[in-house]
Amino acid sequence: MSGLVLENVVAGYRGRPVLHGVSLSVPARGSLTVVGPNGSGKSTLMKTVVGLVQPQKGRVLLEGEDVTRLDAPGRARRGLGHVPQEANVFRSLSVSENLKVAFEFIPARSGATFASRLEAVLALFPEIRPKLKVAAGHLSGGQRQMVAMAAALMPEPSVLALDEPSAGLSPKNAELLFAAIARIASTGVTLLMIEQNTRLGLAVAARGLVLVAGQVKAEAPATDLLSDGLMQSLYLGGH
Amino acid sequence: MISYVAATLVLVAIATIAGLALNLQWGLGGLVNFGLFGFYMLGAYVCALLDTKGVPPLAAMAAAIVVTAAVSAAVSLISVRLSEDYLAIVTLGFAECVRLFISYEEWLTRGTLGVPGIVRPFAGSVPPEWSDAVFLAFAYAWLALVFLLLRKITRAPFGRLVRATRDDATVAEALGKNVLAVRAKVFAIGGALLGVAGSLHAFHYSYIDPTQFSTTLNAYAFMAVIIGGRGSHLGVLIAGFTVILLLEGSRFLADVIPFLDGAQLAALRLFLVGAGLVAILIFKPDGLVREYRLRSGAS
Amino acid sequence: MGQLIFNGLVTGLLIALPALSLALVFSVLRFANYAIGSMLTVGAYLVYAFNAGLGWPLPLAALAGGAVGAGLALAIDRLVYEPLKGRGGVTLLVASIGVGIALENAVRFIAGSSTRGFAVEVARPLRLHGLRINQEQITTIATVLLALAVVWIVFRFTRLGRAMRAVADNADLAAVRGIPRRQVVCAVWVISSVLATLAGVLVGLDGNVDPQMGWNYILPVFTAAILGGIGNPMAAVAGAVVLGITEELATLVLAPHYRTMVAFAVMALLLLVRPTGLFAAQGTAK
């Protein structure tokens, strides 16, 4: 069974397509990292997945169910968790309120209680336990990112979509965060990630996808993409 | 009957000038002036008080225009650091203060007693039976002048600058334009026009008191701008002549509809203004006439 | 002096309800609701209709008036603000001006322009430590404090309150978190209109019920909300109290009819010096 599928998606802004027929498939409990140069359409892809942009053509399937016509809250209630790149916590709410509000508007899939979910995400992110009463706006960038991810995980999503998790973090914080993402991946959630930092991003995912100019250029096991020298020099840049 | 029509036409011209002033400030400049009636009242009183002290009517009017322009610019500067939302409340607050000041400072304005005996321009050289006709022509000459002036301003580089600051103040600022000065100028010019309208009001009634100045003028002006199409002076002109004429003309209906008294009719009229304003915003957001744009691809 | 501060406190609490209402709408719907004055007027007349018209006791009439007012606010949202969603704060602001004009004149059309008063017994003022306290002032203090406590509890400790604060903080993220914006907006209008109706009753008890009554409060209400940092509902309450006391103390040097000028002066000064509001929390402001 597939966790998340995009079929020939054409999407963009004001009728001008940015994605030209993108197809991808993440198996249930699998993980996929989308990489590509700036302007390749990565963030449009993410917005289309979570329902902030409606595709002009194509379909979006969540666990086999067509969710193309659902808006963002609708998809969230069907089990799609999302961590936006920026402004991904409610800054004026405390950390525990952030977690609570993320939990209580989405029907729990396993009927889990708030307390048990809270313990589960705090086990994944022990760093935020001492900060529960602090306003999220007062946290550091790395801590905010963890709170955002913890909030997205509160309702036990079947699919978690991460938008550039390393953006704006120091290399050390990014390493810490990706260690946490690896822990999340092992809990059995289907993971879709967009990432600038190809080394970190591909290291935690089973498969990688290269998006260039709104089209899929390659899709392969992440380790193959990392070791493929040609691919790196062409699209990924650097080491 | 004829004098009723003439009086209505003068009121239409005055309200349309106020509408054009608002169109410059809000339509073109994006600056919501919710205190139009205060600037208008200020203009009327400056003109009336100088006029009744023996200053020649045209000189009194000129003084009113200068005062309202200067005061408008000053008021716009209060909300320099903020968005348009605040300008609306600042202008409204200012207008309320003007109304209070004029109502209570009897030594200067005679308060609720009002200012009687305002002399119209050319009163000495025109036979009394022609007074209304000459004044009607005077008012329409002003309306034409205001319209042409605004059209010229809009098509000049300054007009483009005003639209640019409305559409994106940050970009205009980044391009090295002084957004603050642009806003102050737009408010000053709009204020001058309200000074014109206020002076015409004083001349028209030849007696003014605080009860004549209410938010009805606000309502008419917003109506004219929204129906006419934000930013389009021609649209505001057309809207002024159709809508305000209809609304003012509906005073007639008091004689025709026996079961509504005058106060109810006035309330009904303003209710329709309010509801109409909302309906046009929803169903015809561009108004009757689209905003003037340069044809070149520069926009 | 003590009497002035006490009177100012009561005035401030009276302004606090509509100021909270205004700030609440601003924080979630992102526009300055100029119809707040008319909502207050309409609320007062609705309650008057139940109280003087049907002879219901005032508390019951206030409940009924609040319910009808809330229904009206929801209808207006459905007809006006929802279709204009996403068209920018200034368009919504101008629409609210239209709504305000329409509401006030609907009142004039139906009820006429004459002043009225609620059917309540006149009671003698109390004397306490040299303070003269009217029966209406006690009613005002008790009602406002109760209303504020309820709103505060809803805000802090309920699912709805968290949803409202989340949408106010970041509407896009709230959508991603599955929070239904529409329900939050409806809740905001219900709370906002009930607060306006309550304020209408209290203003009517303090003075008269007339079609201008709400209009006279627009300026102080906006000033209080700006003092608190508009979009910061609970700080608007603090702003209202500060403004009320300032207005009352200003009567020492200015004629009482110039209280509006004091409000304007306070607002102008504040906008020039500290546009984020006196009580805006540092760091968490967006």
PDB file of N, CA and C in Angstrom, chain A residues 15-16 34 36 41 92 101 107 122 133 175 185 188 192 194 220 226 239:
ATOM      1  N   GLY A  15      -2.493  30.313 -12.747  1.00  0.00           N
ATOM      2  CA  GLY A  15      -2.578  29.612 -14.023  1.00  0.00           C
ATOM      3  C   GLY A  15      -1.243  29.318 -14.660  1.00  0.00           C
ATOM      4  N   ARG A  16      -0.162  29.816 -14.071  1.00  0.00           N
ATOM      5  CA  ARG A  16       1.156  29.562 -14.659  1.00  0.00           C
ATOM      6  C   ARG A  16       1.782  28.360 -13.948  1.00  0.00           C
ATOM      7  N   VAL A  34      13.048  14.931  -1.390  1.00  0.00           N
ATOM      8  CA  VAL A  34      13.074  15.617  -2.683  1.00  0.00           C
ATOM      9  C   VAL A  34      14.171  16.673  -2.629  1.00  0.00           C
ATOM     10  N   GLY A  36      16.816  19.323  -5.157  1.00  0.00           N
ATOM     11  CA  GLY A  36      16.837  20.009  -6.440  1.00  0.00           C
ATOM     12  C   GLY A  36      17.315  21.432  -6.247  1.00  0.00           C
ATOM     13  N   GLY A  41      10.876  24.165  -8.033  1.00  0.00           N
ATOM     14  CA  GLY A  41       9.468  23.888  -7.753  1.00  0.00           C
ATOM     15  C   GLY A  41       9.268  23.057  -6.507  1.00  0.00           C
ATOM     16  N   SER A  92       2.764  33.031  19.989  1.00  0.00           N
ATOM     17  CA  SER A  92       2.201  33.594  21.220  1.00  0.00           C
ATOM     18  C   SER A  92       1.611  32.521  22.128  1.00  0.00           C
ATOM     19  N   VAL A 101      -3.141  22.247  20.805  1.00  0.00           N
ATOM     20  CA  VAL A 101      -3.989  22.717  19.707  1.00  0.00           C
ATOM     21  C   VAL A 101      -3.733  21.883  18.444  1.00  0.00           C
ATOM     22  N   PRO A 107      -9.107  14.170  14.626  1.00  0.00           N
ATOM     23  CA  PRO A 107      -9.524  12.963  15.343  1.00  0.00           C
ATOM     24  C   PRO A 107      -8.361  11.979  15.472  1.00  0.00           C
ATOM     25  N   LEU A 122       7.358  13.671  23.367  1.00  0.00           N
ATOM     26  CA  LEU A 122       8.442  14.148  24.226  1.00  0.00           C
ATOM     27  C   LEU A 122       9.569  13.116  24.281  1.00  0.00           C
ATOM     28  N   LYS A 133       6.200  25.264  29.295  1.00  0.00           N
ATOM     29  CA  LYS A 133       5.411  26.442  29.718  1.00  0.00           C
ATOM     30  C   LYS A 133       5.873  27.728  29.029  1.00  0.00           C
ATOM     31  N   GLU A 175      22.242  18.880  12.568  1.00  0.00           N
ATOM     32  CA  GLU A 175      22.601  17.480  12.846  1.00  0.00           C
ATOM     33  C   GLU A 175      21.668  16.888  13.902  1.00  0.00           C
ATOM     34  N   ALA A 185      11.358   8.613  11.564  1.00  0.00           N
ATOM     35  CA  ALA A 185      11.179   7.688  10.432  1.00  0.00           C
ATOM     36  C   ALA A 185      11.058   6.256  10.939  1.00  0.00           C
ATOM     37  N   GLY A 188       7.578   4.521  11.985  1.00  0.00           N
ATOM     38  CA  GLY A 188       6.633   3.939  11.052  1.00  0.00           C
ATOM     39  C   GLY A 188       5.761   4.936  10.324  1.00  0.00           C
ATOM     40  N   LEU A 192       7.783  12.420   3.863  1.00  0.00           N
ATOM     41  CA  LEU A 192       8.160  13.130   2.641  1.00  0.00           C
ATOM     42  C   LEU A 192       8.890  14.394   3.073  1.00  0.00           C
ATOM     43  N   ILE A 194      11.449  17.801   1.898  1.00  0.00           N
ATOM     44  CA  ILE A 194      12.121  18.615   0.906  1.00  0.00           C
ATOM     45  C   ILE A 194      13.328  19.192   1.602  1.00  0.00           C
ATOM     46  N   ALA A 220      15.602   7.379  -7.140  1.00  0.00           N
ATOM     47  CA  ALA A 220      16.436   6.211  -6.884  1.00  0.00           C
ATOM     48  C   ALA A 220      16.628   6.055  -5.385  1.00  0.00           C
ATOM     49  N   LEU A 226      23.355   9.646  -3.519  1.00  0.00           N
ATOM     50  CA  LEU A 226      24.466  10.290  -2.824  1.00  0.00           C
ATOM     51  C   LEU A 226      25.796   9.911  -3.432  1.00  0.00           C
ATOM     52  N   HIS A 239      30.001  18.998  -2.371  1.00  0.00           N
ATOM     53  CA  HIS A 239      30.560  17.693  -2.089  1.00  0.00           C
ATOM     54  C   HIS A 239      29.533  16.589  -2.254  1.00  0.00           C
TER      55      HIS A 239
END
